[in-house]
Amino acid sequence: MMAKMRFVRRVSSLPEFGLLLLVIFVLLEGSLLPLGAASSTSKSCEEAKQGHTEVHNFTKKAFPVLGVDYGHIKNPFEISLWVLLACLMKLGFHLIPRLSSIVPESCLLIVVGLLVGGLIKLAREEVPPVLDSKFFFLYLLPPIILDAGYFLPIRPFMENLGTILMFAVIGTLWNAFFIGGLLYGICQISNSDLTAIGILPCLLFGSIISAVDPVAVLAVFEEIHINELLHILVFGESLLNDAVTVVLYHLFEEFSVDGSVTVLDGILGVISFLVVALGGVLFGAMYGFLAALTSRFTSHTRVIEPLFAFLYSYMAYLSAEVFHLSGIMALIACGAVMRPYIEANISHKSHTTIKYFLKMLSSVSETLIFIFLGVATVDGRHSWNWIFVTMSVVLCLVARVIGVVGLTFIINKFRIVKLTTKDQFIIAYGGLRGAIAFSLGFLLKEDHFHMRDMFLTAIITVIFFTVFVQGMTIKPLVELLAVKKKQEAKRSINEEIHTQFLDHLLTGIEDICGHYGHHHWKDKLNRFNKKYVKKFLIVSERSKEPQLIAFYHKMEMKQAIQLVESGGGSKLPSAVPSTVSMQNIQPKNPPATTKPAERVLPQLSKGREEEIRKILRSNLQRTRQRLHSYNRHTLVADPYEDGFSDLILKKQRMMAIDKKVHNPR
Amino acid sequence: MGSRASTLLREEEIEEIKKETGFSHSQITRLYSRFTSLDKGENGTLSREDFQRIPELAINPLGDRIINAFFPEGEDQVNFRGFMRTLAHFRPIEDNEKNKNPTASEPLNSRSNKLLFAFRLYDLDRDDKISRDELLQVLRMMVGVNISDEQLGSIADRTIQEADTNGDSCISFQEFIKASLVEANINNTSFNHLTKKIKILMGAFFINATEANLLNKLA
């Protein structure tokens, strides 16, 4: 008996063993092939030279049946290899059950990067400069940000915008100056070569290291399922502080070269910040509108619809970067603006394509970033200075805590739902640094900043500390402090009606009081949207659909999808005509406990039913997004949320139909 | 109108209103000036026409119902006390009120009273149940005229089936609380949004998780 069990266990681990072998093979291939490439390219070089000089002595060679020419495909091959490695790693982590629940994925990926970097170094190959800043900012970062922006839950974001902006702008400024200033002071006190570092390079370092990183935050927070408020606060902060970072970085970089700063420069800096932030948002909104407008005309070429969404967003990012505006804010604005209109215009399949493609790209991007971070660590020329590095880690933590506590004290005076101490702790603890900081440091020019290597080392240490220590411990801490978790709620029609009802009610009361508050302006914006913008950007027949109807249809569609996928739809009573709505179809396994419903349900005419089905297939404007699309790993969160109670509902309706059939009126 | 407003409202009245509704002194005076600016007839009371003169209210789908909520049963005029009493429902719950004497009568802006206010906006005939027809009326107001009755009917059916737990195909107050509380617990932020930034007076349906005790009492 025992022997049999052991045998079974060994056999079941065979696939995993095979996967492990595959991974090792890929790693070896990646590191050894370049060796072969080096030799083969040199050979072909010589041959070319020989052929050139011996142009008259044309010796006839035998026709090569098989040849090796690695140099030809070197770059795409290596890129593909890296991406393949990243994906295999992702696979592997989720096959090992306990590991993924203890250690966040980002940590594992960094470790893999370290291993791969080490392997390559062992093979005495030159480690490719993978985390080249240009590569990072142009190709790796945009998909992640676009994914975040497109699926940004607008309502919670807007509700907490004030708080988020406070944390993003003032918090980051505070961090930068606190860290930079204190580091300068410490450098001066310490009697070593650190005293040579001026105040401006220190401030520059402070500004690089102060920004909370969206990639790292996304990677870690996704796994801890924290409540919506905290999630949107930390995540929103990490997105919006890009403008501050961009301005500070350019400011201090410029002035470090010049060597001095005047008050005028300070004022210009503030103006620059406004330009960068608002300009980025403007660019994004512009491209967003263009994308929405284009999607209005794509009804005949459905296949390329997703491409428009991606292209316009990427163009928004690039255009913003041309003018040194905040590309991240442009991307977010573009995604958020174009989403409601695009979803109303494009086909359901295109919508799914966009969703899946975005998730896929951002997932791969994130994985690659962390792996490359590991590789770059191994590769980099490090200059370890105990005082500088440890003090930067300590100061980062201290600055963050003081910043959050101080800001919350001020913010709570204006908030109705105050942030508790627990919330503050999570916000402070969730301030992770990531690859953006590293890339910004990497961009520093060696000749201007002779302490660049030390900076990079310090940055990497801070990143490692936050990602490993804070990333790993945040999950048990969340459990320990019993922080409210994200509630997996079924989006019910009740909720939707109630929300709209309350909106109208509160707008009305505001109007009666003559107080032009939050609701008033929101209402005005909605009306403007409905009257002018929608008509312009959305295909005509769909622009007039009220939100409630759209929401209802979406729910029905989800139910339909779920029904079909669960193999139901059978056992329709034959006496009932086929023109019934979704409500009356019985699922495969009705639960035992039911309650007979006495009411008679309205029958839909066939034409009406077709109309509803047609509207069902389209995708809908402005349905309020709660956080369902955040999860990187499962994309089918929506249709499978309805569960048990839906089956009960269906059973009830079934019974009603049965009753009606058997007791005709 | 400002100076005239403050002389018309006596200190004792302000104190009484303060006790009854919980608004602060400045809030009461501000609302009084609004009241008098709406009161075109200058007789110290508001009629329905005075409310309907507010332009934004005219285009609000729930405008008529909100106006009706201000007027007590069968009356056509509302004085300042009544005006404040209705508005008191929307004051946010302050922290210091939670420790009050539990035997005192429930303040106007308690959670249950707020929900009762919303419930009464649905339930016109005051039978403490939202019937399918009443729900249909509200839906019709919110959705507009382009949607067919059948579509609206199926939405109403689904709504009632989701909320209805005792199978009487009506939504009672308890079921209403449950259906709305689900949202409250999950999306405190949506209620934050409803209450945020209104520095002077407007709170709204602020439902705090710590009032879960109240839920248990009611549920």
Coordinates of C-alpha atoms in Angstrom, one line a residue, chain A residues 253-541:
Chain A
E253 CA 19.8 66.9 -12.9
E254 CA 20.0 70.2 -14.7
F255 CA 21.1 72.1 -11.7
S256 CA 23.6 69.5 -10.6
V257 CA 25.5 70.2 -13.7
D258 CA 25.2 74.0 -13.3
G259 CA 25.9 73.8 -9.6
S260 CA 23.4 76.3 -8.2
V261 CA 19.7 77.0 -7.8
T262 CA 18.0 80.2 -7.5
V263 CA 14.5 81.2 -6.3
L264 CA 13.5 81.8 -9.9
D265 CA 14.4 78.2 -10.7
G266 CA 12.2 77.1 -7.9
I267 CA 9.3 78.9 -9.2
L268 CA 9.9 77.7 -12.7
G269 CA 10.0 74.2 -11.2
V270 CA 6.5 74.6 -9.7
I271 CA 5.2 75.9 -13.0
S272 CA 7.0 73.1 -14.8
F273 CA 5.2 70.6 -12.5
L274 CA 1.8 71.9 -13.4
V275 CA 2.7 71.9 -17.1
V276 CA 4.0 68.3 -16.9
A277 CA 1.1 67.0 -15.0
L278 CA -1.7 68.8 -16.8
G279 CA 0.0 68.5 -20.1
G280 CA 0.3 64.8 -19.8
V281 CA -3.3 64.4 -18.9
L282 CA -4.3 66.7 -21.8
F283 CA -2.3 64.6 -24.3
G284 CA -3.9 61.5 -23.0
A285 CA -7.4 62.8 -23.1
M286 CA -6.8 64.0 -26.6
Y287 CA -5.6 60.7 -27.9
G288 CA -8.4 59.0 -25.9
F289 CA -11.0 61.0 -27.7
L290 CA -9.4 60.3 -31.0
A291 CA -9.4 56.6 -30.2
A292 CA -13.1 56.8 -29.2
L293 CA -13.9 58.7 -32.4
T294 CA -12.1 56.1 -34.6
S295 CA -13.8 53.3 -32.9
R296 CA -17.1 54.7 -34.0
F297 CA -16.4 53.8 -37.6
T298 CA -14.9 50.4 -37.2
S299 CA -18.1 48.4 -37.6
H300 CA -16.9 47.0 -40.9
T301 CA -13.4 46.1 -39.9
R302 CA -13.9 44.5 -36.5
V303 CA -10.6 42.6 -36.6
I304 CA -8.3 45.6 -36.1
E305 CA -10.4 47.3 -33.4
P306 CA -8.2 46.3 -30.5
L307 CA -5.2 47.7 -32.4
F308 CA -6.6 51.2 -32.3
A309 CA -6.9 51.1 -28.6
F310 CA -3.3 50.1 -28.2
L311 CA -1.8 52.4 -30.8
Y312 CA -3.5 55.5 -29.7
S313 CA -2.5 54.9 -26.1
Y314 CA 1.1 54.2 -27.1
M315 CA 1.2 57.3 -29.2
A316 CA -0.1 59.3 -26.3
Y317 CA 2.7 58.0 -24.2
L318 CA 5.3 58.7 -26.8
S319 CA 4.0 62.2 -27.6
A320 CA 4.0 63.1 -24.0
E321 CA 7.6 61.9 -23.6
V322 CA 8.6 64.1 -26.6
F323 CA 7.9 67.2 -24.6
H324 CA 9.2 65.8 -21.3
L325 CA 5.6 65.6 -20.0
S326 CA 4.5 62.8 -17.8
G327 CA 4.0 59.8 -20.0
I328 CA 2.4 57.8 -17.3
M329 CA -0.3 60.3 -16.7
A330 CA -0.9 60.5 -20.4
L331 CA -1.4 56.8 -20.6
I332 CA -3.7 56.7 -17.6
A333 CA -5.8 59.6 -19.0
C334 CA -6.0 58.0 -22.4
G335 CA -7.1 54.6 -21.1
A336 CA -9.6 56.1 -18.7
V337 CA -11.1 58.5 -21.2
M338 CA -11.4 56.1 -24.2
R339 CA -12.8 53.2 -22.3
P340 CA -16.5 54.0 -22.0
Y341 CA -16.8 55.0 -25.5
I342 CA -14.7 52.3 -27.0
E343 CA -16.6 49.7 -25.1
A344 CA -19.9 51.0 -26.5
N345 CA -18.7 50.8 -30.0
I346 CA -16.6 47.7 -30.5
S347 CA -17.7 44.2 -30.7
H348 CA -17.7 41.9 -27.8
K349 CA -14.9 39.8 -29.2
S350 CA -12.7 42.9 -29.6
H351 CA -13.5 43.9 -26.1
T352 CA -12.3 40.5 -24.9
T353 CA -9.2 40.8 -27.1
I354 CA -8.3 44.1 -25.6
K355 CA -8.8 42.8 -22.1
Y356 CA -6.8 39.7 -22.6
F357 CA -4.1 41.3 -24.6
L358 CA -3.5 44.1 -22.1
K359 CA -3.4 41.6 -19.2
M360 CA -1.0 39.4 -21.1
L361 CA 1.3 42.2 -22.1
S362 CA 1.4 43.7 -18.7
S363 CA 1.9 40.4 -17.0
V364 CA 4.9 39.6 -19.2
S365 CA 6.3 43.0 -18.9
E366 CA 6.1 42.9 -15.1
T367 CA 7.8 39.5 -15.0
L368 CA 10.5 40.7 -17.3
I369 CA 11.1 43.8 -15.3
F370 CA 11.7 41.9 -12.1
I371 CA 13.9 39.3 -13.8
F372 CA 16.0 42.0 -15.4
L373 CA 16.3 43.8 -12.1
G374 CA 18.0 40.6 -10.8
V375 CA 20.2 40.4 -13.8
A376 CA 21.2 44.0 -13.7
T377 CA 22.1 43.6 -10.1
V378 CA 24.6 40.9 -10.9
D379 CA 26.0 42.8 -13.8
G380 CA 26.3 46.2 -12.3
R381 CA 29.5 47.8 -11.1
H382 CA 28.8 48.2 -7.5
S383 CA 30.3 50.5 -5.1
W384 CA 29.2 49.6 -1.6
N385 CA 29.4 52.3 1.0
W386 CA 28.0 51.1 4.3
I387 CA 27.0 54.5 5.6
F388 CA 25.4 55.8 2.5
V389 CA 23.5 52.6 1.6
T390 CA 22.2 51.8 5.1
M391 CA 21.3 55.4 5.8
S392 CA 19.3 55.6 2.6
V393 CA 17.3 52.5 3.5
V394 CA 16.6 53.8 7.0
L395 CA 15.8 57.3 5.8
C396 CA 13.4 56.0 3.2
L397 CA 11.4 54.2 5.8
V398 CA 11.5 57.0 8.2
A399 CA 10.5 59.6 5.6
R400 CA 7.6 57.5 4.4
V401 CA 6.2 56.9 7.9
I402 CA 6.5 60.6 8.9
G403 CA 5.1 61.7 5.6
V404 CA 2.1 59.4 5.8
V405 CA 1.3 60.2 9.4
G406 CA 1.6 63.9 8.9
L407 CA -0.4 64.0 5.7
T408 CA -3.1 61.8 7.1
F409 CA -3.5 64.2 10.1
I410 CA -4.2 67.0 7.7
I411 CA -6.3 65.0 5.3
N412 CA -8.5 63.6 8.0
K413 CA -9.8 67.1 8.7
F414 CA -11.3 67.0 5.2
R415 CA -12.4 63.5 4.9
I416 CA -15.7 62.1 6.2
V417 CA -14.4 58.5 6.4
K418 CA -11.2 59.0 8.3
L419 CA -8.1 57.0 7.7
T420 CA -7.5 54.9 10.8
T421 CA -4.1 54.1 12.2
K422 CA -4.3 50.7 10.6
D423 CA -4.9 52.3 7.2
Q424 CA -2.0 54.6 7.7
F425 CA 0.3 51.7 8.6
I426 CA -0.7 49.9 5.4
I427 CA -0.2 52.9 3.3
A428 CA 3.2 53.6 4.7
Y429 CA 4.2 50.0 4.5
G430 CA 3.0 49.7 1.0
G431 CA 5.3 52.3 -0.3
L432 CA 7.4 50.1 -2.4
R433 CA 10.2 51.2 -4.7
G434 CA 10.9 49.5 -7.9
A435 CA 12.4 49.4 -11.3
I436 CA 11.5 53.0 -12.2
A437 CA 13.9 54.3 -9.6
F438 CA 16.6 52.0 -10.9
S439 CA 16.1 53.1 -14.5
L440 CA 16.2 56.7 -13.5
G441 CA 19.4 56.1 -11.7
F442 CA 20.8 54.2 -14.6
L443 CA 20.1 57.2 -16.8
L444 CA 22.5 59.4 -14.9
K445 CA 25.6 60.3 -16.9
E446 CA 28.8 59.0 -15.5
D447 CA 30.9 62.1 -16.2
H448 CA 28.5 64.4 -14.4
F449 CA 28.0 62.1 -11.4
H450 CA 31.1 60.3 -10.4
M451 CA 29.2 58.7 -7.5
R452 CA 26.7 57.1 -9.9
D453 CA 27.8 53.5 -9.0
M454 CA 27.2 54.2 -5.3
F455 CA 23.8 55.7 -6.1
L456 CA 22.9 52.6 -8.1
T457 CA 24.0 50.3 -5.4
A458 CA 22.0 52.2 -2.8
I459 CA 18.9 52.3 -5.1
I460 CA 19.1 48.6 -5.7
T461 CA 19.5 47.9 -2.0
V462 CA 16.4 50.0 -1.2
I463 CA 14.4 48.3 -3.9
F464 CA 15.5 44.9 -2.7
F465 CA 14.6 45.8 0.8
T466 CA 11.2 47.1 0.1
V467 CA 10.3 44.3 -2.3
F468 CA 11.7 41.5 -0.3
V469 CA 11.2 42.5 3.3
Q470 CA 8.1 44.7 2.9
G471 CA 6.6 42.6 0.1
M472 CA 6.9 39.4 1.9
T473 CA 5.7 40.5 5.3
I474 CA 2.8 42.7 4.2
K475 CA 0.6 39.7 3.7
P476 CA 0.9 38.3 7.3
L477 CA 0.8 41.8 8.7
V478 CA -2.5 42.4 6.9
E479 CA -3.8 39.2 8.4
L480 CA -2.4 40.1 11.8
L481 CA -3.9 43.6 11.9
A482 CA -7.2 42.3 10.5
V483 CA -7.3 44.9 7.9
K484 CA -10.5 44.9 6.0
K485 CA -10.2 42.7 2.9
K486 CA -11.7 43.2 -0.5
Q487 CA -15.2 41.9 -0.4
E488 CA -16.0 39.6 -3.3
A489 CA -19.4 40.9 -3.9
K490 CA -21.9 40.0 -6.4
R491 CA -22.8 43.1 -8.4
S492 CA -26.5 43.1 -8.1
I493 CA -29.0 45.1 -9.9
N494 CA -30.2 46.3 -6.5
E495 CA -26.9 47.9 -5.9
E496 CA -26.9 49.6 -9.2
I497 CA -30.4 51.0 -8.8
H498 CA -29.6 52.1 -5.2
T499 CA -26.5 53.9 -6.3
Q500 CA -28.2 55.8 -9.0
F501 CA -31.1 56.5 -6.8
L502 CA -28.9 57.9 -4.1
D503 CA -27.0 60.0 -6.6
H504 CA -30.1 61.6 -7.9
L505 CA -31.4 62.1 -4.4
L506 CA -28.3 63.8 -3.1
T507 CA -28.0 65.9 -6.2
G508 CA -31.5 67.1 -5.6
I509 CA -30.9 67.9 -2.0
E510 CA -27.7 69.7 -2.9
D511 CA -29.7 71.8 -5.4
I512 CA -32.3 72.6 -2.8
C513 CA -29.7 73.8 -0.4
G514 CA -28.0 75.8 -3.1
H515 CA -24.8 74.1 -2.4
Y516 CA -22.8 73.3 -5.5
G517 CA -20.9 70.4 -4.2
H518 CA -19.6 67.2 -5.5
H519 CA -22.9 65.8 -6.8
H520 CA -23.8 68.9 -8.6
W521 CA -20.8 69.0 -10.7
K522 CA -20.8 65.3 -11.3
D523 CA -24.4 65.6 -12.5
K524 CA -23.6 68.5 -14.8
L525 CA -20.7 66.5 -16.3
N526 CA -22.9 63.5 -16.8
R527 CA -25.5 65.6 -18.6
F528 CA -23.0 67.2 -20.8
N529 CA -21.6 63.8 -21.6
K530 CA -24.9 62.3 -22.4
K531 CA -26.0 65.2 -24.5
Y532 CA -23.0 66.0 -26.6
V533 CA -20.1 63.8 -26.2
K534 CA -21.8 60.5 -26.5
K535 CA -23.7 61.5 -29.6
F536 CA -20.4 62.4 -31.2
L537 CA -18.3 59.4 -30.1
I538 CA -20.6 56.5 -30.0
V539 CA -22.3 54.7 -32.9
S540 CA -25.8 56.2 -33.1
E541 CA -28.1 53.5 -32.0

